[in-house]
PDB file of C-alpha atoms in Angstrom:
ATOM      1  CA  MET Q 173       0.029  -0.058   0.076  1.00 53.00           C
ATOM      2  CA  GLU Q 174       1.343   3.287  -1.040  1.00 58.00           C
ATOM      3  CA  PRO Q 175       1.724   6.152   1.633  1.00 67.00           C
ATOM      4  CA  ARG Q 176      -0.808   8.673   1.798  1.00 75.00           C
ATOM      5  CA  LEU Q 177      -0.301  12.454   2.109  1.00 82.00           C
ATOM      6  CA  PRO Q 178      -2.611  14.342   4.447  1.00 90.00           C
ATOM      7  CA  ALA Q 179      -5.736  15.310   2.468  1.00 92.00           C
ATOM      8  CA  GLN Q 180      -5.031  19.225   3.539  1.00 94.00           C
ATOM      9  CA  PHE Q 181      -1.457  18.930   2.326  1.00 94.00           C
ATOM     10  CA  GLU Q 182      -2.376  17.585  -1.189  1.00 92.00           C
ATOM     11  CA  VAL Q 183      -5.383  19.975  -1.608  1.00 95.00           C
ATOM     12  CA  GLY Q 184      -2.835  22.851  -0.957  1.00 96.00           C
ATOM     13  CA  ALA Q 185      -0.329  21.556  -3.446  1.00 94.00           C
ATOM     14  CA  LEU Q 186      -2.792  21.052  -6.031  1.00 95.00           C
ATOM     15  CA  ILE Q 187      -3.950  24.793  -5.494  1.00 97.00           C
ATOM     16  CA  ARG Q 188      -0.496  26.034  -5.562  1.00 97.00           C
ATOM     17  CA  LEU Q 189       0.474  24.064  -8.511  1.00 96.00           C
ATOM     18  CA  VAL Q 190      -2.622  25.243 -10.716  1.00 97.00           C
ATOM     19  CA  GLU Q 191      -2.264  28.680  -9.636  1.00 97.00           C
ATOM     20  CA  ALA Q 192       1.719  28.799 -10.585  1.00 97.00           C
ATOM     21  CA  ALA Q 193       0.318  27.330 -14.253  1.00 97.00           C
ATOM     22  CA  GLY Q 194      -1.890  30.375 -14.847  1.00 97.00           C
ATOM     23  CA  GLY Q 195      -5.053  28.541 -13.658  1.00 97.00           C
ATOM     24  CA  PHE Q 196      -7.599  29.286 -10.933  1.00 96.00           C
ATOM     25  CA  ALA Q 197      -8.052  26.767  -7.914  1.00 97.00           C
ATOM     26  CA  THR Q 198     -10.349  26.796  -5.101  1.00 96.00           C
ATOM     27  CA  VAL Q 199     -11.719  24.473  -2.337  1.00 97.00           C
ATOM     28  CA  LEU Q 200     -15.472  24.041  -2.537  1.00 96.00           C
ATOM     29  CA  ARG Q 201     -15.832  21.850   0.395  1.00 96.00           C
ATOM     30  CA  LYS Q 202     -13.392  21.118   3.163  1.00 96.00           C
ATOM     31  CA  GLY Q 203     -13.298  17.516   4.792  1.00 93.00           C
ATOM     32  CA  GLU Q 204     -11.506  15.640   7.178  1.00 93.00           C
ATOM     33  CA  ARG Q 205      -7.716  17.349   7.409  1.00 92.00           C
ATOM     34  CA  ASP Q 206      -5.718  14.025   7.176  1.00 90.00           C
ATOM     35  CA  GLY Q 207      -7.608  10.852   5.704  1.00 85.00           C
ATOM     36  CA  GLY Q 208     -10.751  12.712   3.688  1.00 87.00           C
ATOM     37  CA  THR Q 209     -11.520  11.559   0.365  1.00 91.00           C
ATOM     38  CA  ILE Q 210     -10.749  14.244  -2.426  1.00 94.00           C
ATOM     39  CA  LEU Q 211     -12.888  14.950  -5.413  1.00 96.00           C
ATOM     40  CA  VAL Q 212     -11.169  16.857  -7.951  1.00 97.00           C
ATOM     41  CA  VAL Q 213     -13.494  18.923 -10.084  1.00 97.00           C
ATOM     42  CA  LEU Q 214     -11.768  19.826 -13.618  1.00 97.00           C
ATOM     43  CA  THR Q 215     -13.318  22.511 -15.665  1.00 95.00           C
ATOM     44  CA  GLU Q 216     -11.736  24.583 -18.589  1.00 94.00           C
ATOM     45  CA  LYS Q 217     -13.045  28.413 -18.328  1.00 91.00           C
ATOM     46  CA  GLY Q 218     -16.159  27.139 -16.705  1.00 84.00           C
ATOM     47  CA  GLY Q 219     -17.147  24.571 -19.138  1.00 88.00           C
ATOM     48  CA  ASN Q 220     -16.248  20.850 -19.934  1.00 91.00           C
ATOM     49  CA  THR Q 221     -16.476  19.820 -16.118  1.00 95.00           C
ATOM     50  CA  ARG Q 222     -15.368  16.556 -15.079  1.00 96.00           C
ATOM     51  CA  VAL Q 223     -14.975  14.980 -11.642  1.00 97.00           C
ATOM     52  CA  PHE Q 224     -12.359  12.581 -10.710  1.00 97.00           C
ATOM     53  CA  GLU Q 225     -11.733  10.444  -7.579  1.00 94.00           C
ATOM     54  CA  ARG Q 226      -8.994   8.507  -6.559  1.00 88.00           C
ATOM     55  CA  MET Q 227      -9.910   4.972  -6.188  1.00 85.00           C
ATOM     56  CA  PRO Q 228      -7.874   2.005  -4.536  1.00 81.00           C
ATOM     57  CA  ARG Q 229      -6.684  -0.891  -7.087  1.00 84.00           C
ATOM     58  CA  PRO Q 230      -5.894  -4.433  -6.136  1.00 89.00           C
ATOM     59  CA  ASP Q 231      -2.098  -3.877  -5.557  1.00 86.00           C
ATOM     60  CA  GLY Q 232      -2.691  -1.199  -2.982  1.00 80.00           C
ATOM     61  CA  THR Q 233      -2.107   1.815  -5.234  1.00 82.00           C
ATOM     62  CA  ARG Q 234      -4.719   4.459  -5.928  1.00 85.00           C
ATOM     63  CA  GLU Q 235      -5.621   5.672  -9.195  1.00 89.00           C
ATOM     64  CA  TRP Q 236      -7.687   8.977 -10.391  1.00 93.00           C
ATOM     65  CA  LEU Q 237     -10.680   7.645 -12.126  1.00 94.00           C
ATOM     66  CA  LEU Q 238     -13.326   9.963 -14.068  1.00 96.00           C
ATOM     67  CA  ALA Q 239     -16.411   9.662 -11.674  1.00 96.00           C
ATOM     68  CA  LYS Q 240     -18.767  12.259 -13.498  1.00 96.00           C
ATOM     69  CA  ALA Q 241     -18.874  14.252 -16.566  1.00 95.00           C
ATOM     70  CA  GLU Q 242     -20.851  17.122 -17.357  1.00 93.00           C
ATOM     71  CA  ASP Q 243     -23.878  16.668 -19.556  1.00 91.00           C
ATOM     72  CA  PRO Q 244     -24.138  19.650 -21.659  1.00 87.00           C
ATOM     73  CA  GLU Q 245     -27.992  19.172 -21.874  1.00 89.00           C
ATOM     74  CA  ASN Q 246     -28.066  19.385 -18.049  1.00 92.00           C
ATOM     75  CA  ARG Q 247     -25.136  21.383 -16.591  1.00 85.00           C
ATOM     76  CA  GLN Q 248     -26.832  21.774 -13.159  1.00 91.00           C
ATOM     77  CA  GLU Q 249     -26.782  17.785 -12.687  1.00 94.00           C
ATOM     78  CA  ILE Q 250     -23.085  17.665 -11.731  1.00 94.00           C
ATOM     79  CA  GLN Q 251     -23.627  20.462  -9.171  1.00 93.00           C
ATOM     80  CA  GLU Q 252     -26.509  18.185  -7.521  1.00 95.00           C
ATOM     81  CA  TRP Q 253     -24.213  15.104  -7.902  1.00 96.00           C
ATOM     82  CA  LEU Q 254     -21.494  16.829  -5.675  1.00 96.00           C
ATOM     83  CA  ALA Q 255     -23.973  18.162  -3.234  1.00 96.00           C
ATOM     84  CA  ARG Q 256     -25.186  14.668  -2.677  1.00 96.00           C
ATOM     85  CA  ARG Q 257     -21.741  13.087  -2.342  1.00 95.00           C
ATOM     86  CA  GLY Q 258     -21.035  15.963   0.202  1.00 94.00           C
ATOM     87  CA  ASN Q 259     -24.239  15.067   2.238  1.00 95.00           C
ATOM     88  CA  GLN Q 260     -23.076  11.154   2.238  1.00 95.00           C
ATOM     89  CA  ASP Q 261     -19.777  11.889   3.155  1.00 94.00           C
ATOM     90  CA  PRO Q 262     -18.922  14.577   6.011  1.00 92.00           C
ATOM     91  CA  ASP Q 263     -15.045  14.028   5.480  1.00 94.00           C
ATOM     92  CA  LEU Q 264     -15.124  14.892   1.683  1.00 95.00           C
ATOM     93  CA  TRP Q 265     -12.974  17.232   0.277  1.00 96.00           C
ATOM     94  CA  ILE Q 266     -14.010  19.064  -3.109  1.00 97.00           C
ATOM     95  CA  VAL Q 267     -11.495  20.989  -5.152  1.00 97.00           C
ATOM     96  CA  GLU Q 268     -12.210  22.848  -8.385  1.00 97.00           C
ATOM     97  CA  LEU Q 269      -9.193  23.147 -10.706  1.00 97.00           C
ATOM     98  CA  ASP Q 270     -10.091  25.624 -13.641  1.00 97.00           C
ATOM     99  CA  ILE Q 271      -7.010  25.132 -16.148  1.00 96.00           C
ATOM    100  CA  VAL Q 272      -6.764  23.650 -19.653  1.00 95.00           C
ATOM    101  CA  ASN Q 273      -5.753  19.994 -19.553  1.00 94.00           C
ATOM    102  CA  GLY Q 274      -6.268  19.795 -15.848  1.00 95.00           C
ATOM    103  CA  GLU Q 275      -5.754  16.117 -15.977  1.00 95.00           C
ATOM    104  CA  ARG Q 276      -2.150  16.718 -15.919  1.00 94.00           C
ATOM    105  CA  PHE Q 277      -1.999  17.768 -12.349  1.00 94.00           C
ATOM    106  CA  ILE Q 278      -3.607  14.471 -10.929  1.00 92.00           C
ATOM    107  CA  ARG Q 279      -2.123  11.965 -13.383  1.00 79.00           C
ATOM    108  CA  SER Q 280       1.469  12.934 -12.777  1.00 50.00           C
ATOM    109  CA  GLY Q 281       2.304  10.851  -9.580  1.00 46.00           C
TER     110      GLY Q 281
END
């Protein structure tokens, strides 16, 4: 099993990386400081919204997987989905990254 960085540090690092690359990043919901699950909402100029969540793999590592993608016909659906997830998990962090090709910040390492 790979070591896990406390959630608050991981979220802070993501925000700094995106801002240093010229993007915008914000915490939409704060969860448990050390072990909370992190959802990363990726968007590009407010559109093309995707939500990623890191899921455990059989070998003990964790991989970022697409959990939800924006339906262009129902853009509000993704916000409702995030609200439901937050209501189900009080430890949940939700972080939004608004930058082109935001996947590069969660797939690297």
